[in-house]
Structures are given as structure tokens and as C-alpha cells.
Short mmCIF file of C-alpha atoms in Angstrom, two decimals:
data_model
loop_
_atom_site.label_atom_id
_atom_site.label_comp_id
_atom_site.label_asym_id
_atom_site.label_seq_id
_atom_site.Cartn_x
_atom_site.Cartn_y
_atom_site.Cartn_z
CA MET A 1 57.32 -6.25 59.73
CA GLY A 2 57.33 -2.93 60.91
CA LYS A 3 56.61 0.09 58.21
CA PHE A 4 60.40 0.72 58.19
CA GLY A 5 61.35 -3.18 57.25
CA VAL A 6 58.51 -2.96 54.78
CA ALA A 7 59.95 0.17 53.07
CA LEU A 8 63.44 -1.80 53.21
CA SER A 9 62.05 -4.92 51.79
CA LEU A 10 60.61 -2.89 48.85
CA LEU A 11 63.74 -1.33 47.77
CA LEU A 12 65.93 -4.54 48.07
CA LEU A 13 62.83 -6.02 45.88
CA LEU A 14 62.95 -3.21 43.15
CA THR A 15 66.96 -3.04 42.77
CA GLY A 16 67.71 -6.86 43.34
CA GLY A 17 70.62 -5.91 45.94
CA GLU A 18 71.48 -6.66 49.68
CA GLY A 19 72.44 -4.42 52.30
CA THR A 20 71.71 -0.55 52.08
CA PRO A 21 69.61 0.09 49.10
CA PRO A 22 70.13 3.53 46.82
CA PRO A 23 68.04 6.44 47.34
CA LEU A 24 64.72 6.90 45.10
CA PHE A 25 65.43 10.42 44.50
CA GLU A 26 68.05 12.66 44.86
CA ILE A 27 68.84 16.40 45.47
CA VAL A 28 69.43 18.62 42.97
CA PRO A 29 71.60 21.12 44.25
CA PRO A 30 71.68 25.13 42.22
CA SER A 31 75.30 24.20 41.92
CA LYS A 32 74.30 21.44 39.63
CA SER A 33 71.14 22.93 38.06
CA ASN A 34 71.61 26.78 37.79
CA VAL A 35 67.89 27.16 38.95
CA ASN A 36 69.01 30.00 41.30
CA PHE A 37 65.56 31.17 42.17
CA VAL A 38 64.86 32.20 45.67
CA HIS A 39 60.67 33.12 46.90
CA ASN A 40 60.58 36.10 48.64
CA ASN A 41 57.44 35.66 50.70
CA ALA A 42 57.61 39.28 51.89
CA LEU A 43 58.05 38.97 55.62
CA SER A 44 56.95 41.11 57.89
CA PRO A 45 56.75 41.93 61.59
CA ARG A 46 52.63 42.29 60.74
CA ARG A 47 52.01 38.75 59.76
CA TYR A 48 49.93 39.46 56.71
CA LEU A 49 47.99 36.49 55.56
CA PRO A 50 49.26 36.14 51.59
CA GLU A 51 52.68 36.33 52.59
CA SER A 52 52.34 32.81 53.84
CA ILE A 53 50.10 31.20 50.66
CA GLY A 54 52.90 30.90 47.72
CA PRO A 55 55.07 29.57 45.91
CA GLY A 56 53.48 27.65 43.06
CA VAL A 57 55.37 25.78 40.34
CA ALA A 58 54.51 24.53 36.98
CA ILE A 59 56.68 21.77 34.88
CA PHE A 60 55.93 22.51 31.44
CA ASP A 61 57.18 22.83 27.65
CA TYR A 62 56.80 26.42 26.75
CA ASP A 63 59.58 25.68 23.71
CA ASN A 64 57.90 22.79 22.19
CA ASP A 65 61.44 21.11 22.50
CA GLY A 66 59.96 17.95 23.86
CA TRP A 67 61.81 18.96 27.67
CA MET A 68 60.14 20.37 30.12
CA ASP A 69 60.75 23.60 31.51
CA ILE A 70 60.44 24.62 34.97
CA TYR A 71 58.48 28.22 35.97
CA PHE A 72 57.86 29.27 39.69
CA THR A 73 55.47 32.54 41.15
CA ASN A 74 56.81 35.31 43.58
CA SER A 75 55.51 37.85 45.55
CA GLY A 76 55.27 41.56 44.43
CA PRO A 77 54.21 44.65 44.77
CA CYS A 78 50.26 45.16 46.81
CA ASP A 79 48.91 47.08 49.36
CA PHE A 80 50.75 45.50 52.02
CA PHE A 81 54.48 45.10 50.43
CA GLN A 82 56.43 47.14 48.68
CA PRO A 83 59.72 45.51 47.64
CA LYS A 84 63.18 47.38 47.77
CA GLU A 85 63.76 45.78 44.87
CA PRO A 86 61.82 44.42 41.95
CA LEU A 87 60.82 40.96 42.17
CA ARG A 88 60.14 38.56 39.52
CA ASN A 89 58.53 35.27 38.90
CA ALA A 90 61.07 33.29 36.80
CA LEU A 91 61.09 31.01 33.90
CA TYR A 92 63.98 28.45 33.65
CA ARG A 93 64.37 26.88 29.63
CA ASN A 94 65.79 23.23 30.26
CA ASN A 95 69.27 22.87 28.40
CA ARG A 96 68.97 19.08 27.83
CA ASP A 97 71.85 18.48 30.01
CA GLY A 98 70.83 18.97 33.59
CA THR A 99 71.48 22.76 33.75
CA TYR A 100 68.63 25.79 33.14
CA THR A 101 68.61 28.97 31.71
CA ASP A 102 66.61 31.81 33.50
CA VAL A 103 65.02 33.44 30.52
CA THR A 104 62.05 35.16 32.12
CA GLU A 105 63.06 38.52 31.31
CA LYS A 106 63.35 37.50 27.27
CA ALA A 107 60.00 35.43 27.69
CA GLY A 108 58.24 38.40 29.17
CA VAL A 109 56.77 36.34 32.02
CA VAL A 110 57.99 38.55 35.05
CA GLY A 111 54.50 38.52 36.68
CA ARG A 112 53.05 41.44 38.45
CA ASP A 113 51.19 42.11 41.67
CA PHE A 114 51.35 39.56 44.24
CA GLY A 115 52.20 35.94 42.58
CA ILE A 116 50.83 32.95 44.19
CA GLY A 117 49.65 30.19 41.67
CA VAL A 118 50.48 28.68 38.24
CA ALA A 119 48.85 26.50 35.47
CA ALA A 120 49.90 25.52 32.24
CA ALA A 121 47.78 24.69 29.52
CA ASP A 122 47.35 25.38 25.57
CA TYR A 123 43.97 27.33 25.77
CA ASN A 124 43.72 28.88 22.09
CA ARG A 125 44.40 25.22 20.48
CA ASP A 126 47.80 26.63 18.68
CA GLY A 127 49.57 23.61 20.02
CA TRP A 128 51.77 25.85 22.50
CA ALA A 129 51.11 25.50 25.75
CA ASP A 130 50.14 28.93 27.51
CA LEU A 131 50.77 30.06 30.93
CA PHE A 132 48.02 31.57 33.74
CA VAL A 133 49.42 33.24 36.83
CA THR A 134 46.92 33.34 39.93
CA ASN A 135 47.94 36.81 42.28
CA TYR A 136 46.86 38.19 44.87
CA GLY A 137 45.43 41.52 42.64
CA THR A 138 44.84 41.05 38.89
CA ASN A 139 46.01 37.51 37.46
CA ILE A 140 47.27 37.16 34.17
CA LEU A 141 46.96 35.32 30.98
CA TYR A 142 50.27 34.99 29.42
CA ARG A 143 49.68 33.46 25.60
CA ASN A 144 52.99 32.02 24.32
CA ASN A 145 53.98 33.66 20.83
CA LYS A 146 55.37 30.21 19.54
CA ASN A 147 59.09 32.12 19.58
CA GLY A 148 60.02 31.51 22.96
CA THR A 149 58.42 34.68 23.82
CA PHE A 150 54.84 35.23 25.80
CA THR A 151 52.22 38.02 25.64
CA ASP A 152 49.95 39.32 28.66
CA VAL A 153 46.47 39.09 27.05
CA THR A 154 44.59 39.23 30.14
CA LYS A 155 42.41 42.20 29.73
CA GLU A 156 41.27 40.78 26.41
CA ALA A 157 40.83 37.72 27.59
CA GLY A 158 38.40 39.10 29.88
CA LEU A 159 40.22 37.66 32.95
CA GLY A 160 40.93 40.85 34.76
CA ALA A 161 39.08 40.18 38.11
CA PRO A 162 40.95 41.26 41.09
CA GLY A 163 40.84 39.48 44.22
CA LEU A 164 42.98 37.06 46.61
CA TYR A 165 43.09 33.93 43.63
CA THR A 166 45.05 30.25 44.65
CA SER A 167 44.69 27.60 42.34
CA SER A 168 43.36 27.25 38.78
CA VAL A 169 42.47 24.27 36.65
CA TRP A 170 42.04 23.93 33.00
CA PHE A 171 39.20 21.65 31.98
CA ASP A 172 36.74 21.29 29.30
CA TYR A 173 33.45 21.49 31.35
CA ASP A 174 31.24 21.84 28.48
CA ARG A 175 32.65 19.67 26.01
CA ASP A 176 32.79 21.90 23.33
CA GLY A 177 37.09 20.94 22.62
CA ALA A 178 38.05 24.69 24.11
CA LEU A 179 39.42 24.40 27.80
CA ASP A 180 37.43 26.35 30.06
CA LEU A 181 38.95 27.90 33.05
CA PHE A 182 38.60 27.50 36.73
CA VAL A 183 40.04 30.07 39.55
CA GLY A 184 39.83 29.30 42.99
CA HIS A 185 39.53 32.13 45.29
CA PHE A 186 40.89 32.15 49.23
CA VAL A 187 39.05 34.58 51.30
CA LYS A 188 37.42 37.70 51.21
CA TYR A 189 40.90 39.88 51.98
CA SER A 190 42.62 43.58 51.63
CA GLN A 191 45.25 45.16 53.72
CA SER A 192 42.24 47.03 55.93
CA LEU A 193 40.56 44.17 56.36
CA GLU A 194 43.54 41.83 58.02
CA ARG A 195 43.16 40.47 61.35
CA LYS A 196 44.97 40.99 64.45
CA CYS A 197 46.33 37.22 65.64
CA GLU A 198 48.47 38.30 68.94
CA TYR A 199 50.64 36.02 70.70
CA ASN A 200 52.53 37.39 74.27
CA GLY A 201 52.47 40.69 72.22
CA VAL A 202 53.80 39.30 68.88
CA GLN A 203 51.55 39.39 65.75
CA HIS A 204 51.07 35.66 63.88
CA TYR A 205 49.23 34.75 60.86
CA CYS A 206 45.91 34.60 61.33
CA TYR A 207 44.15 31.07 60.94
CA PRO A 208 41.45 31.73 58.01
CA LEU A 209 38.48 31.54 59.99
CA SER A 210 39.05 34.80 60.70
CA TYR A 211 38.31 35.83 57.54
CA ASP A 212 35.01 35.78 55.25
CA PRO A 213 34.48 33.68 52.68
CA PHE A 214 34.40 34.58 49.03
CA PRO A 215 32.91 32.91 45.84
CA SER A 216 35.67 31.46 42.99
CA LYS A 217 35.40 32.27 39.25
CA LEU A 218 34.33 29.60 36.20
CA TYR A 219 35.70 31.36 32.96
CA ARG A 220 33.90 29.67 29.56
CA ASN A 221 36.56 29.48 26.65
CA ASN A 222 34.66 31.32 23.78
CA GLY A 223 36.96 29.73 20.85
CA ASP A 224 38.20 33.39 19.98
CA GLY A 225 40.64 34.28 22.46
CA ALA A 226 38.04 35.77 24.82
CA PHE A 227 36.60 33.88 28.19
CA THR A 228 32.74 34.56 29.73
CA ASP A 229 32.27 34.92 33.62
CA VAL A 230 29.70 31.79 33.69
CA SER A 231 30.59 31.67 37.65
CA GLU A 232 26.97 32.42 38.72
CA ALA A 233 25.21 30.83 35.62
CA SER A 234 26.94 27.56 36.27
CA GLY A 235 26.18 27.77 40.14
CA VAL A 236 30.39 27.23 40.71
CA GLY A 237 29.76 31.42 41.65
CA LYS A 238 27.24 30.71 44.06
CA GLN A 239 28.75 28.87 46.82
CA MET A 240 30.76 30.92 48.94
CA GLY A 241 34.35 29.31 50.13
CA LYS A 242 37.74 29.65 51.13
CA SER A 243 39.62 27.36 48.05
CA PHE A 244 42.76 26.36 47.92
CA GLY A 245 43.56 23.41 45.96
CA ALA A 246 41.26 22.41 42.76
CA VAL A 247 41.39 19.13 40.43
CA ALA A 248 39.18 18.58 37.79
CA THR A 249 37.92 14.52 37.20
CA ASP A 250 34.95 12.51 36.64
CA ILE A 251 33.69 10.65 39.48
CA ASN A 252 30.89 8.74 38.38
CA ASN A 253 32.32 7.84 35.05
CA ASP A 254 29.79 9.81 32.60
CA GLY A 255 32.23 11.20 30.24
CA TRP A 256 31.23 14.85 32.15
CA LEU A 257 34.33 16.02 33.97
CA ASP A 258 33.23 16.99 37.31
CA LEU A 259 35.63 19.54 40.12
CA PHE A 260 36.86 19.09 43.38
CA VAL A 261 37.84 21.88 45.65
CA ALA A 262 39.51 21.83 48.95
CA ASN A 263 38.46 25.06 51.45
CA ASP A 264 40.35 25.93 54.33
CA SER A 265 38.14 25.95 57.47
CA VAL A 266 34.74 25.69 55.63
CA PRO A 267 33.51 22.84 53.72
CA ASN A 268 34.84 21.08 50.72
CA PHE A 269 32.98 21.67 47.28
CA LEU A 270 32.15 18.84 45.13
CA PHE A 271 31.01 20.02 41.84
CA LEU A 272 28.83 17.82 39.86
CA ASN A 273 28.54 18.08 35.94
CA GLN A 274 25.00 18.08 35.04
CA GLY A 275 26.14 18.18 31.26
CA ASP A 276 24.28 21.23 30.64
CA GLY A 277 26.67 24.58 31.85
CA SER A 278 25.73 23.77 35.17
CA PHE A 279 27.31 22.22 38.48
CA LYS A 280 25.31 20.55 41.39
CA GLU A 281 27.52 21.25 44.49
CA ILE A 282 27.28 17.72 46.14
CA GLY A 283 29.74 17.85 48.98
CA PHE A 284 27.51 16.98 51.74
CA GLU A 285 25.98 14.06 50.31
CA ALA A 286 29.30 12.75 48.81
CA GLU A 287 30.63 12.63 52.15
CA VAL A 288 33.55 15.00 51.20
CA ALA A 289 32.57 18.07 52.67
CA PHE A 290 33.39 17.78 56.98
CA ASN A 291 35.52 14.91 58.59
CA PRO A 292 33.10 12.00 60.12
CA ASP A 293 32.14 14.55 62.97
CA GLY A 294 30.83 16.90 60.78
CA ALA A 295 33.24 19.54 61.10
CA ALA A 296 34.91 21.29 58.40
CA ARG A 297 38.71 20.59 57.64
CA SER A 298 41.82 22.85 56.29
CA GLY A 299 41.85 21.29 53.23
CA MET A 300 44.92 22.87 51.00
CA GLY A 301 46.35 20.30 48.52
CA VAL A 302 44.22 17.95 46.52
CA ASP A 303 44.36 15.06 44.01
CA ALA A 304 42.44 12.55 42.29
CA ALA A 305 43.14 9.17 40.74
CA ASP A 306 41.76 5.31 41.20
CA TYR A 307 44.03 3.94 43.50
CA ASP A 308 42.78 1.07 44.51
CA GLY A 309 42.08 -0.14 40.50
CA ASP A 310 38.64 -0.44 40.75
CA GLY A 311 37.69 1.78 38.09
CA LEU A 312 36.58 4.74 40.01
CA GLU A 313 38.36 7.88 40.77
CA ASP A 314 39.05 8.59 44.37
CA LEU A 315 40.08 11.69 46.10
CA PHE A 316 42.49 12.96 48.39
CA VAL A 317 42.77 16.00 50.65
CA ALA A 318 45.98 17.20 52.53
CA ASN A 319 44.59 19.13 55.91
CA PHE A 320 45.79 20.99 58.82
CA ASN A 321 47.89 19.98 61.59
CA ARG A 322 45.63 17.53 63.98
CA GLU A 323 43.19 17.03 61.42
CA ARG A 324 44.40 14.09 59.41
CA PHE A 325 45.06 14.12 56.00
CA SER A 326 41.61 12.76 53.38
CA ILE A 327 41.92 9.59 51.40
CA TYR A 328 38.55 9.45 49.99
CA ARG A 329 37.68 6.52 48.17
CA ASN A 330 34.71 6.50 45.45
CA ARG A 331 31.77 4.06 46.32
CA GLY A 332 30.09 4.18 43.09
CA ASP A 333 26.80 6.26 44.17
CA ASN A 334 28.60 9.38 44.03
CA SER A 335 29.74 8.79 47.58
CA PHE A 336 33.09 8.60 49.36
CA SER A 337 34.42 6.41 52.17
CA ASP A 338 37.23 7.94 54.16
CA GLU A 339 40.11 5.69 54.36
CA ALA A 340 42.96 7.75 56.25
CA GLY A 341 42.67 4.86 59.02
CA GLN A 342 42.39 1.80 57.21
CA THR A 343 44.89 2.98 54.66
CA GLY A 344 47.73 4.31 57.21
CA ILE A 345 47.58 7.98 55.62
CA GLY A 346 45.87 9.46 58.73
CA ALA A 347 48.36 7.94 61.63
CA ALA A 348 51.31 8.95 58.92
CA THR A 349 49.94 12.64 58.64
CA GLN A 350 48.29 13.34 62.39
CA MET A 351 50.84 16.08 63.10
CA PHE A 352 51.37 17.81 59.60
CA SER A 353 49.89 20.35 57.65
CA GLY A 354 50.20 19.31 53.83
CA TRP A 355 50.45 21.33 50.41
CA GLY A 356 51.60 20.32 47.22
CA LEU A 357 51.04 16.43 46.58
CA ARG A 358 50.50 13.64 43.53
CA PHE A 359 49.32 10.22 42.63
CA PHE A 360 52.06 9.20 40.65
CA ASP A 361 53.68 5.55 40.10
CA PHE A 362 57.22 6.02 41.17
CA ASP A 363 58.35 2.59 41.64
CA PHE A 364 56.62 1.31 37.50
CA ASP A 365 55.01 -1.47 39.11
CA GLY A 366 51.32 -0.64 37.88
CA ASP A 367 49.93 0.84 41.17
CA LEU A 368 49.68 4.63 42.42
CA ASP A 369 51.64 5.98 45.52
CA LEU A 370 51.73 9.15 46.52
CA ILE A 371 53.70 12.53 47.32
CA VAL A 372 52.95 15.22 49.92
CA CYS A 373 54.80 18.10 50.65
CA ASN A 374 54.59 19.90 54.04
CA GLY A 375 54.98 22.92 56.31
CA HIS A 376 53.22 24.98 58.93
CA PRO A 377 51.88 28.22 57.85
CA ASP A 378 52.72 29.73 60.97
CA ASP A 379 56.96 30.22 61.05
CA LEU A 380 56.37 31.24 65.14
CA ILE A 381 54.61 28.23 65.13
CA GLU A 382 56.97 26.78 67.60
CA ALA A 383 57.14 29.67 70.28
CA VAL A 384 54.02 28.64 71.39
CA SER A 385 53.81 25.09 70.20
CA THR A 386 56.19 22.21 71.40
CA THR A 387 54.48 19.34 69.48
CA LEU A 388 54.63 21.27 65.97
CA LYS A 389 56.89 22.81 63.51
CA HIS A 390 57.63 25.47 60.99
CA LYS A 391 59.26 23.28 58.49
CA GLU A 392 58.19 19.51 58.00
CA PRO A 393 58.95 16.47 55.64
CA ILE A 394 57.80 15.53 52.60
CA LEU A 395 56.39 12.41 52.53
CA LEU A 396 56.58 9.89 50.28
CA PHE A 397 53.86 6.79 50.24
CA GLU A 398 54.77 3.38 48.56
CA ASN A 399 51.24 1.78 47.91
CA ARG A 400 50.97 -1.54 49.00
CA GLY A 401 47.35 -2.33 47.89
CA GLN A 402 45.63 -2.36 50.81
CA GLU A 403 48.18 0.47 53.00
CA PHE A 404 50.14 3.64 52.25
CA VAL A 405 53.24 2.79 54.00
CA ASN A 406 55.43 6.09 54.25
CA LEU A 407 59.33 5.32 53.03
CA GLY A 408 60.97 8.12 55.56
CA ALA A 409 64.66 8.45 54.80
CA ALA A 410 64.74 5.38 52.79
CA ALA A 411 63.61 7.63 49.66
CA GLY A 412 66.42 9.96 50.13
CA GLU A 413 68.29 12.28 51.93
CA ALA A 414 65.46 14.82 51.02
CA PHE A 415 62.83 12.89 53.02
CA ALA A 416 64.95 13.18 56.05
CA HIS A 417 64.96 16.95 56.61
CA ASP A 418 62.06 19.38 56.71
CA TYR A 419 61.02 22.26 54.69
CA PRO A 420 58.74 25.37 54.39
CA ALA A 421 56.89 23.75 51.56
CA ARG A 422 53.97 24.91 49.13
CA GLY A 423 53.96 24.02 45.84
CA LEU A 424 54.54 20.56 44.21
CA ALA A 425 54.83 19.43 40.39
CA VAL A 426 55.77 16.05 38.94
CA GLY A 427 57.52 15.42 35.82
CA ASP A 428 59.97 14.26 33.87
CA LEU A 429 62.64 16.50 33.43
CA ASN A 430 65.37 14.91 31.46
CA ASN A 431 63.26 12.35 29.09
CA ASP A 432 64.54 9.27 31.00
CA GLY A 433 61.15 8.16 32.01
CA TYR A 434 61.44 8.36 35.22
CA PRO A 435 59.12 11.15 37.11
CA ASP A 436 61.15 13.86 38.94
CA VAL A 437 59.55 16.40 41.44
CA VAL A 438 60.04 20.09 42.28
CA ILE A 439 58.92 21.71 45.06
CA GLY A 440 58.23 25.61 45.80
CA ASN A 441 59.45 26.42 49.39
CA ASN A 442 57.87 30.08 51.11
CA GLY A 443 60.42 32.16 51.47
CA ALA A 444 62.82 29.93 50.35
CA ALA A 445 65.07 28.42 47.48
CA PRO A 446 62.70 25.70 45.56
CA LEU A 447 63.95 21.62 46.05
CA LEU A 448 64.35 19.63 42.83
CA LEU A 449 64.29 15.85 43.44
CA HIS A 450 65.80 13.70 40.58
CA HIS A 451 64.35 9.96 40.28
CA THR A 452 67.51 7.62 40.65
CA ARG A 453 66.15 4.93 38.68
CA ALA A 454 66.25 2.56 41.71
CA THR A 455 63.50 0.30 39.71
CA SER A 456 63.95 -2.74 37.45
CA HIS A 457 60.79 -2.25 36.54
CA HIS A 458 59.81 -0.96 32.73
CA TRP A 459 57.50 2.07 31.51
CA VAL A 460 55.35 3.91 28.75
CA GLY A 461 54.67 7.58 28.53
CA LEU A 462 52.04 9.12 26.29
CA SER A 463 51.91 12.12 25.21
CA LEU A 464 48.70 13.06 23.90
CA ILE A 465 47.92 15.75 21.83
CA GLY A 466 44.86 18.01 22.17
CA GLN A 467 42.37 18.25 24.30
CA ALA A 468 42.78 15.13 26.59
CA ALA A 469 41.67 15.97 29.99
CA GLY A 470 38.99 13.17 30.39
CA ALA A 471 40.65 10.55 28.46
CA ARG A 472 40.48 7.28 29.58
CA ILE A 473 43.74 5.27 29.16
CA THR A 474 43.69 1.55 29.13
CA TRP A 475 46.39 -0.92 28.74
CA SER A 476 47.69 -4.22 29.59
CA ALA A 477 51.40 -5.14 30.75
CA GLY A 478 51.99 -9.11 31.39
CA GLY A 479 47.90 -9.83 30.97
CA VAL A 480 47.51 -7.32 33.61
CA LYS A 481 45.07 -4.70 32.77
CA ARG A 482 45.28 -1.45 34.62
CA SER A 483 43.28 2.03 33.35
CA ARG A 484 43.68 5.73 33.98
CA LEU A 485 41.89 8.53 33.65
CA LYS A 486 43.67 11.93 32.62
CA THR A 487 42.65 14.50 35.31
CA ALA A 488 42.87 18.27 34.90
CA GLY A 489 44.54 20.68 37.97
CA GLY A 490 45.56 18.92 41.31
CA SER A 491 48.53 19.75 43.98
CA TYR A 492 48.20 22.95 45.33
CA LEU A 493 49.13 26.15 42.81
CA SER A 494 50.99 24.20 40.59
CA SER A 495 51.25 22.07 37.44
CA HIS A 496 52.13 19.12 36.26
CA ASP A 497 53.96 17.54 33.44
CA PRO A 498 51.15 16.63 30.97
CA ARG A 499 52.45 13.30 29.69
CA GLU A 500 51.53 10.17 31.57
CA LEU A 501 53.78 7.49 32.54
CA LEU A 502 52.25 3.85 32.51
CA GLY A 503 53.49 1.32 34.71
CA LEU A 504 54.33 -2.21 33.37
CA GLY A 505 56.15 -4.22 36.02
CA ALA A 506 58.28 -6.58 34.89
CA ALA A 507 56.73 -6.60 31.25
CA LYS A 508 59.22 -5.10 28.48
CA THR A 509 55.68 -4.97 26.14
CA VAL A 510 52.69 -3.69 27.06
CA ASP A 511 50.22 -6.02 25.16
CA TRP A 512 47.80 -3.31 24.41
CA ILE A 513 47.40 0.44 24.68
CA GLU A 514 43.85 1.91 24.25
CA VAL A 515 42.74 5.24 24.96
CA ARG A 516 38.84 6.30 24.96
CA TRP A 517 39.63 10.50 23.95
CA PRO A 518 36.56 12.71 25.35
CA ALA A 519 33.58 12.69 23.50
CA PRO A 520 31.89 15.68 21.43
CA SER A 521 29.12 17.11 23.59
CA LYS A 522 26.40 15.14 21.73
CA GLU A 523 28.19 11.93 22.03
CA ARG A 524 28.12 9.65 25.16
CA SER A 525 31.26 8.27 24.30
CA GLY A 526 34.38 9.33 22.65
CA ARG A 527 36.60 7.83 19.87
CA VAL A 528 38.64 5.05 20.93
CA ASP A 529 42.64 4.66 19.53
CA ARG A 530 44.05 0.95 20.35
CA PHE A 531 47.45 0.09 19.81
CA GLU A 532 48.82 -3.51 19.76
CA LYS A 533 52.39 -4.97 21.19
CA VAL A 534 54.17 -1.70 22.00
CA ALA A 535 57.72 -1.63 22.86
CA ALA A 536 58.91 -0.44 26.70
CA ASP A 537 61.07 2.35 28.07
CA ARG A 538 60.02 4.82 25.52
CA TYR A 539 57.58 8.04 24.73
CA TYR A 540 55.60 8.12 22.57
CA SER A 541 52.66 10.67 21.07
CA LEU A 542 49.16 10.43 19.78
CA LYS A 543 46.56 12.46 18.24
CA GLU A 544 42.83 11.34 18.38
CA GLY A 545 42.88 8.91 15.73
CA GLY A 546 46.55 9.32 14.88
CA LYS A 547 49.35 6.57 15.33
CA LEU A 548 51.66 5.78 18.09
CA GLN A 549 55.13 8.41 16.95
#
């Protein structure tokens, strides 16, 4: 049976029907959502590098009403761009009826400088999600005022170092209970350092190999609203990279969050947490720094998850066209094996350039599937290549155990079209329990994809209150035991719905759920909360030591 036949059989199985199966995702147009944001990429004849990088997107609940809102980044004034009309980022409040209201001005999150990425988290432990926006210029920390507005506290927080920043990750690297911050930096850049890359007298975006690498930042949360730059002391800032995507996970199950960083045109970094405030960079010995031939690839989007169910965190990197994307299986000894060939990922992604992505269980069968959005960074690539396109398709892969099957157009209309995609976030926008997708397109309107609930399987949604990155969720449904580590970051320039959706298959009740919380720094393991006979198809919230609510 070919791949299309496998995908068709899968959808018929999920829906229990005959004939043409319904799509898994449907496009929500601006006329229905009222999301009228359009990214301005500052496109110029000169083709300055930052024009091709954004935008990012965040799915998060800024007003604590239990419904996910959406934030987009946009370009702005910088040394090579002065917009004719003011540009701003955009915050859309969820109206709970499928529509959204633009509250950017009222909330005070219009942005400044040249906006690129975004990460949402409660950095000051007051129970309200804050926003960190990365820029070409100076980054922004927006503290949530708990009244529908935010305050720019960047200067007071000590996060005002200028640069060309990309993805950021909130995670507690030192296990003191406060979220620290990794901020990825791309190449050393300014207008004066821009290169010329011409073809037939026309300027194209230069390949990042043309620019010098630059170190990223790690900030320790002091617990008083301010941060300390520990980039050098931790070892993270000693590595010269060209960082795009980043994800915090625990690759060796020692209870300390590690950090995987994708670099473009230079080796990827895998920072192994030493448990003493420092990291050891082990990308080369872990076999995730280079391709099998020893060459650096163009890493962009990343994620971490246990895709094969062996209890070990695996890694994924979306690369440039002709490089194949990387799906790294964790061997259990701090090293990885690239399974792109065996899983079908390599053949399916050979000609694409990947950005935002996410492991998620779209069909609730209990294993993790994968979505990746793509787009060549050079909008003029078709003038110099007959095999590559600027706009590229979104790929939805069904996890079939030994193989990931690209469902193609069977997943929905959006998957039959091409986009200049960049950031991608996954989240349940309408609280029906099914994961939706938001994609930020470079120089274009975003894409909202609504899950059509085309599955007969069941689920449980879990919201872990407090500092939860690093928590281990284990559950049993129908006698089948599964587990998931709550990671931080991932994708590209973007931030996902923080709630976890657990697939139960045909089971209508969870036999039991167990949450092992991140441990205090002086302990080897954290508190375990366990619950028996949990009803399916609803959301629960849980505080450490509390009850499911």
C-alpha cells in the first residue's frame, strides 16, 4: 500500500466512514476570525537579512479567562528600515465564539524595533502569563499587570542587550523554582555588515554562511523581577553560533533541563546541564552537531519529544532544502541516531526549508505526530532554480510506529497549498480539546487552522499550574501506559498553548494519571501526584500537591 493509501485508510479508521474522509484541519479565514494582521517583512531591493526571518506567534491566555489568545510579531524601525506608516505587533483577545478582538494598543504590547520572535511564560510567579519579544535591536519583557495591560520592564529586568535575536526559551535551569531565560542570537549583524549576493545584477538574500557567528544569552532569574547575565559563567555564551530554534528538555532523565539549539550553517549545540549552574556543550559527541558526513547543516525549527515511546527524549531539526530534516532517536547514553531515512522524514523533506514545527497527538491515539511548516527564505529563488519554490507546503506526519507518513492534501485544504511560513504554534483555541494551529507567514497574513475533530478517540487536557517544565506526566488508558515530559520552547520564534493534551485512544476513562513535578535543587526527585479513574474529554488543572480540578 502506498503512502496515500495508508493515509486514506487511517482517516477512514478514525471516522468510521466510507468514501471521502473529512479533512483533519480547516482554514479559518479572516472574515470569520477577525484576525486581520498582515506581517510586513520590510521587503527592499537590497534584501537585508532580517527581512527573511520573522514572524513568530504565541498562543497564550493573557487575561486568565481560560481561553487562548494570539500574539504576532511584526517588523519595525531599524538601521535599514524606516516604515512609511507605523507598524506594530498584534495581540488578539479570544472572544470565545471563534472571533478575536485586536487589543494591542489597549494592552500596551505594540512592540518596538524590528520584531522577530515571542515567548510567553509567568516569569514572576504571580499566576499571569508575561511576554518576551525578541528583536533586531533591543528585546522587550512585557510584565502582565493582571488587568488586561502590560508594562515594558526590560530595563529594570536587565534584558536590554542589543543584537539580532531569534528564539527564546523560559526554563528553570538551576531548579530554584524561578524561570530563567535563554535568548538565541543569530549572526553578527548591522546594516554596515550586510553582504552583497547578486545573480544577474539582482540582489538576493545571502546564505548565513556569509556572516560571522555570535554568542547567545542565558539569564538567571533573581526572583525579584531582575535577571543576571550568566552567559559566560554557564558556558552557553562561550559558544559562537547562528541560533534559530531552541528547546529545553531532559535528554538523560537526571531531572535537570538540558538545552538543544539549532544553528544555521554552523554545528548545532546540545548543552548538557551539569547541575551546578553550568552546561557542557556535547553536540559533537552526541552526534547532533553535524550531518552523517560531518558537515554542518542549516538548522532552523526544533522540538523534543519521546516519539518512539521508550521513555527517552528525542530531538527534531528542520533544515534547509537538500539537507533533509533530522529526527534524532535518543540511544540512552547521551548520544543520538538520525533516523530520517528509516522513518521517511528524510525523503519527504528533501526539497523543503523548514521552520516552525511541533510534535503533537492530533488523532489522540496516544503517540506523537508531527507538523512542520516550510518556505524558502529567498523570495527570488525561482529566478535561479527550476526545482525550488519560495512558498512551500505544510507537512502533517502521522506517526505509524516505524514510520512517519505525510498525509498531504488528505489533512485539509491548507496542506494542498504553499506558504512563506515561519513561526508555528499549536493550541486549543476553542476549548473543544482538539489542537488547532496558527502559522505566521513572512510578508503575508497568518494562517489559522481549526481541528475538525475528525477522530473517534478520547483525550484528557491537563493544565499544570506553576513552574512545570521538566514535569513527567504518566498515564494509563485501556491498560496502555504512556508518558510525556513537559518541555519548554521548541518550534521557531513561537510559543505554544501550555496545556498538555493526552491521547487515550478508544478508552473513555483514564485508569490513572501520575505527575512527577520538577525537583527542588537539593533533591533527586520531585513530588508525585497520582489520580485514579479520571473521566475523559475534559480539561483539568493541577497544582503541585493539590487535586485535579
